[in-house]
Amino acid sequence: IICICETWLDQHITNSELFIKGYKIVRLDRETRGGGLIFFINSNITYIVENHLMLPNLELLYVSFERKMSKPLQIISLYRPPNSTFKLFLDAFDNFLCNIDFISNPVLILGDFNINVNNAESNQMKQFLKVINSFGLKIHNTNDTRIAKNSSSRIDLLISNEKAEKFINKPE
């Protein structure tokens, strides 16, 4: 399973142009410049597209993957545009999370949140952590994901509940 955020794809780019042998494509394109999400899913994996949202403050693609004799693995790919209103994003994200079964199912949430979680004093970061902590979620990546000449930040995140931690390879 490959997830890509901020694809910048639109209806003019067909799935055949993105084809990877042995993979199916699930995508959510924006009608304007930027954003967009895509999953490349191995053809042998059974999946269901559970939900998708395309809001001004949140783009989200939620796919459930069947596993033999186990609860399905839920993967949510997310993009928050950098110029979006934080409060509207957080409200939409919180409302979305209220509909996920974190008790029974392993859940991975990954994407470009455009919230620098390295900035411990940031009010936005504190509010964001309050929401994810309220659902028993944990941020796994610890290294910066956006590195510029004079700054760096951790805005691309891998988040999960405890049941999904076994699906995360941690570097040693």
mmCIF file of C-alpha atoms in Angstrom:
data_model
loop_
_atom_site.group_PDB
_atom_site.id
_atom_site.type_symbol
_atom_site.label_atom_id
_atom_site.label_comp_id
_atom_site.label_asym_id
_atom_site.label_seq_id
_atom_site.Cartn_x
_atom_site.Cartn_y
_atom_site.Cartn_z
ATOM 1 C CA ILE A 1 0.000 0.000 0.000
ATOM 2 C CA ILE A 2 1.419 3.350 -1.066
ATOM 3 C CA CYS A 3 -0.176 6.634 0.082
ATOM 4 C CA ILE A 4 0.766 9.991 -1.407
ATOM 5 C CA CYS A 5 -0.421 13.415 -0.246
ATOM 6 C CA GLU A 6 -0.459 16.663 -2.169
ATOM 7 C CA THR A 7 -0.538 14.929 -5.547
ATOM 8 C CA TRP A 8 -1.653 18.012 -7.506
ATOM 9 C CA LEU A 9 -3.646 15.685 -9.776
ATOM 10 C CA ASP A 10 -6.886 16.689 -11.474
ATOM 11 C CA GLN A 11 -9.411 15.172 -13.874
ATOM 12 C CA HIS A 12 -7.065 15.783 -16.817
ATOM 13 C CA ILE A 13 -4.642 13.121 -15.553
ATOM 14 C CA THR A 14 -6.065 9.624 -16.008
ATOM 15 C CA ASN A 15 -5.366 6.553 -13.900
ATOM 16 C CA SER A 16 -3.703 4.947 -16.923
ATOM 17 C CA GLU A 17 -1.047 7.681 -16.793
ATOM 18 C CA LEU A 18 -0.311 6.753 -13.161
ATOM 19 C CA PHE A 19 -0.440 2.994 -13.664
ATOM 20 C CA ILE A 20 1.876 0.779 -11.617
ATOM 21 C CA LYS A 21 1.717 -2.876 -12.649
ATOM 22 C CA GLY A 22 -0.034 -4.976 -10.012
ATOM 23 C CA TYR A 23 -1.680 -2.006 -8.240
ATOM 24 C CA LYS A 24 -5.134 -0.458 -8.154
ATOM 25 C CA ILE A 25 -5.626 3.272 -7.718
ATOM 26 C CA VAL A 26 -7.906 5.129 -5.306
ATOM 27 C CA ARG A 27 -7.622 8.889 -5.543
ATOM 28 C CA LEU A 28 -9.188 12.120 -4.421
ATOM 29 C CA ASP A 29 -8.379 15.062 -6.688
ATOM 30 C CA ARG A 30 -8.935 18.720 -6.015
ATOM 31 C CA GLU A 31 -10.675 20.834 -8.621
ATOM 32 C CA THR A 32 -8.219 23.669 -8.027
ATOM 33 C CA ARG A 33 -4.419 23.791 -8.008
ATOM 34 C CA GLY A 34 -2.655 21.761 -5.291
ATOM 35 C CA GLY A 35 -3.735 19.174 -2.735
ATOM 36 C CA GLY A 36 -5.045 15.741 -3.606
ATOM 37 C CA LEU A 37 -4.541 12.235 -2.219
ATOM 38 C CA ILE A 38 -3.853 8.856 -3.797
ATOM 39 C CA PHE A 39 -3.519 5.232 -2.707
ATOM 40 C CA PHE A 40 -1.746 2.624 -4.816
ATOM 41 C CA ILE A 41 -3.051 -0.722 -3.514
ATOM 42 C CA ASN A 42 -1.606 -4.114 -4.401
ATOM 43 C CA SER A 43 -4.151 -5.904 -6.587
ATOM 44 C CA ASN A 44 -4.187 -8.886 -4.204
ATOM 45 C CA ILE A 45 -5.465 -6.784 -1.289
ATOM 46 C CA THR A 46 -9.208 -6.469 -0.713
ATOM 47 C CA TYR A 47 -10.290 -2.970 0.316
ATOM 48 C CA ILE A 48 -13.286 -0.710 0.768
ATOM 49 C CA VAL A 49 -13.255 3.067 0.370
ATOM 50 C CA GLU A 50 -15.013 4.026 3.592
ATOM 51 C CA ASN A 51 -15.141 7.775 3.226
ATOM 52 C CA HIS A 52 -13.644 10.790 1.544
ATOM 53 C CA LEU A 53 -13.840 14.475 2.359
ATOM 54 C CA MET A 54 -12.867 17.434 0.243
ATOM 55 C CA LEU A 55 -13.350 20.513 2.397
ATOM 56 C CA PRO A 56 -11.519 23.840 2.144
ATOM 57 C CA ASN A 57 -9.699 23.015 5.408
ATOM 58 C CA LEU A 58 -9.302 19.235 5.131
ATOM 59 C CA GLU A 59 -8.821 16.619 2.417
ATOM 60 C CA LEU A 60 -9.217 13.054 3.595
ATOM 61 C CA LEU A 61 -9.328 9.586 2.035
ATOM 62 C CA TYR A 62 -10.280 6.677 4.322
ATOM 63 C CA VAL A 63 -9.716 3.103 3.132
ATOM 64 C CA SER A 64 -10.333 -0.147 5.021
ATOM 65 C CA PHE A 65 -8.166 -3.183 4.176
ATOM 66 C CA GLU A 66 -9.413 -6.699 4.876
ATOM 67 C CA ARG A 67 -7.149 -9.082 6.800
ATOM 68 C CA LYS A 68 -7.742 -12.800 7.238
ATOM 69 C CA MET A 69 -9.206 -13.665 10.636
ATOM 70 C CA SER A 70 -8.551 -10.151 11.956
ATOM 71 C CA LYS A 71 -10.233 -6.783 12.124
ATOM 72 C CA PRO A 72 -9.636 -4.654 9.014
ATOM 73 C CA LEU A 73 -6.704 -2.255 8.919
ATOM 74 C CA GLN A 74 -8.021 1.289 8.535
ATOM 75 C CA ILE A 75 -5.731 3.779 6.757
ATOM 76 C CA ILE A 76 -6.624 7.439 6.542
ATOM 77 C CA SER A 77 -4.601 9.708 4.281
ATOM 78 C CA LEU A 78 -4.979 13.388 5.063
ATOM 79 C CA TYR A 79 -3.894 16.755 3.699
ATOM 80 C CA ARG A 80 -4.449 20.099 5.391
ATOM 81 C CA PRO A 81 -3.749 23.043 3.073
ATOM 82 C CA PRO A 82 -1.260 25.449 4.707
ATOM 83 C CA ASN A 83 -3.513 28.485 4.274
ATOM 84 C CA SER A 84 -6.588 26.772 5.753
ATOM 85 C CA THR A 85 -8.295 27.971 8.913
ATOM 86 C CA PHE A 86 -6.892 25.921 11.786
ATOM 87 C CA LYS A 87 -10.054 25.953 13.925
ATOM 88 C CA LEU A 88 -12.223 24.753 11.022
ATOM 89 C CA PHE A 89 -9.680 22.025 10.238
ATOM 90 C CA LEU A 90 -9.505 20.872 13.856
ATOM 91 C CA ASP A 91 -13.302 20.809 14.216
ATOM 92 C CA ALA A 92 -13.705 18.789 10.983
ATOM 93 C CA PHE A 93 -10.883 16.414 11.963
ATOM 94 C CA ASP A 94 -12.299 15.911 15.466
ATOM 95 C CA ASN A 95 -15.813 15.270 14.068
ATOM 96 C CA PHE A 96 -14.400 12.761 11.595
ATOM 97 C CA LEU A 97 -12.450 10.914 14.306
ATOM 98 C CA CYS A 98 -15.641 10.573 16.384
ATOM 99 C CA ASN A 99 -16.924 8.140 13.730
ATOM 100 C CA ILE A 100 -13.898 5.811 13.786
ATOM 101 C CA ASP A 101 -13.836 2.623 15.881
ATOM 102 C CA PHE A 102 -10.465 2.957 17.608
ATOM 103 C CA ILE A 103 -11.342 0.283 20.189
ATOM 104 C CA SER A 104 -11.685 -2.670 17.786
ATOM 105 C CA ASN A 105 -9.726 -1.703 14.675
ATOM 106 C CA PRO A 106 -6.089 -0.894 13.955
ATOM 107 C CA VAL A 107 -6.039 2.660 12.549
ATOM 108 C CA LEU A 108 -3.202 4.516 10.788
ATOM 109 C CA ILE A 109 -3.538 8.204 9.939
ATOM 110 C CA LEU A 110 -0.853 9.720 7.774
ATOM 111 C CA GLY A 111 -0.339 12.849 5.812
ATOM 112 C CA ASP A 112 0.622 16.477 5.622
ATOM 113 C CA PHE A 113 -1.053 18.200 8.560
ATOM 114 C CA ASN A 114 0.852 21.493 8.148
ATOM 115 C CA ILE A 115 1.095 21.772 11.932
ATOM 116 C CA ASN A 116 4.644 21.907 13.266
ATOM 117 C CA VAL A 117 4.470 19.463 16.174
ATOM 118 C CA ASN A 118 8.072 20.335 17.084
ATOM 119 C CA ASN A 119 6.852 23.698 18.378
ATOM 120 C CA ALA A 120 5.793 22.689 21.900
ATOM 121 C CA GLU A 121 4.727 26.245 22.782
ATOM 122 C CA SER A 122 2.384 26.598 19.812
ATOM 123 C CA ASN A 123 -1.260 26.911 20.777
ATOM 124 C CA GLN A 124 -2.232 25.108 17.547
ATOM 125 C CA MET A 125 0.060 22.187 18.376
ATOM 126 C CA LYS A 126 -1.366 21.943 21.907
ATOM 127 C CA GLN A 127 -4.949 21.903 20.588
ATOM 128 C CA PHE A 128 -4.044 19.312 17.950
ATOM 129 C CA LEU A 129 -2.369 17.046 20.520
ATOM 130 C CA LYS A 130 -5.375 17.395 22.816
ATOM 131 C CA VAL A 131 -7.624 16.058 20.030
ATOM 132 C CA ILE A 132 -5.424 13.117 19.036
ATOM 133 C CA ASN A 133 -4.729 12.217 22.678
ATOM 134 C CA SER A 134 -8.460 12.214 23.409
ATOM 135 C CA PHE A 135 -8.799 9.314 20.930
ATOM 136 C CA GLY A 136 -5.790 7.423 22.334
ATOM 137 C CA LEU A 137 -3.672 8.206 19.277
ATOM 138 C CA LYS A 138 0.096 8.613 19.122
ATOM 139 C CA ILE A 139 2.456 10.401 16.704
ATOM 140 C CA HIS A 140 5.236 7.996 15.676
ATOM 141 C CA ASN A 141 7.661 9.919 13.521
ATOM 142 C CA THR A 142 10.209 11.967 15.457
ATOM 143 C CA ASN A 143 12.359 13.477 12.701
ATOM 144 C CA ASP A 144 11.722 16.671 10.779
ATOM 145 C CA THR A 145 9.850 16.145 7.527
ATOM 146 C CA ARG A 146 10.220 19.593 5.968
ATOM 147 C CA ILE A 147 13.759 20.922 5.865
ATOM 148 C CA ALA A 148 14.539 24.292 4.323
ATOM 149 C CA LYS A 149 17.748 26.305 4.222
ATOM 150 C CA ASN A 150 17.032 28.201 7.454
ATOM 151 C CA SER A 151 14.369 26.112 9.167
ATOM 152 C CA SER A 152 12.903 22.680 9.656
ATOM 153 C CA SER A 153 9.620 21.299 10.926
ATOM 154 C CA ARG A 154 7.684 18.092 11.481
ATOM 155 C CA ILE A 155 4.409 18.617 9.596
ATOM 156 C CA ASP A 156 4.058 15.238 7.832
ATOM 157 C CA LEU A 157 2.833 12.813 10.453
ATOM 158 C CA LEU A 158 2.254 9.111 11.041
ATOM 159 C CA ILE A 159 -0.363 8.674 13.752
ATOM 160 C CA SER A 160 -1.941 5.472 15.043
ATOM 161 C CA ASN A 161 -3.873 3.827 17.793
ATOM 162 C CA GLU A 162 -2.185 1.088 19.837
ATOM 163 C CA LYS A 163 -3.713 -1.726 17.737
ATOM 164 C CA ALA A 164 -1.935 -0.432 14.599
ATOM 165 C CA GLU A 165 1.544 -0.014 16.087
ATOM 166 C CA LYS A 166 2.592 -3.471 14.861
ATOM 167 C CA PHE A 167 2.230 -2.210 11.275
ATOM 168 C CA ILE A 168 4.829 0.517 11.794
ATOM 169 C CA ASN A 169 8.481 -0.220 11.065
ATOM 170 C CA LYS A 170 10.624 1.831 13.399
ATOM 171 C CA PRO A 171 14.232 2.586 12.440
ATOM 172 C CA GLU A 172 16.805 1.318 14.910
#
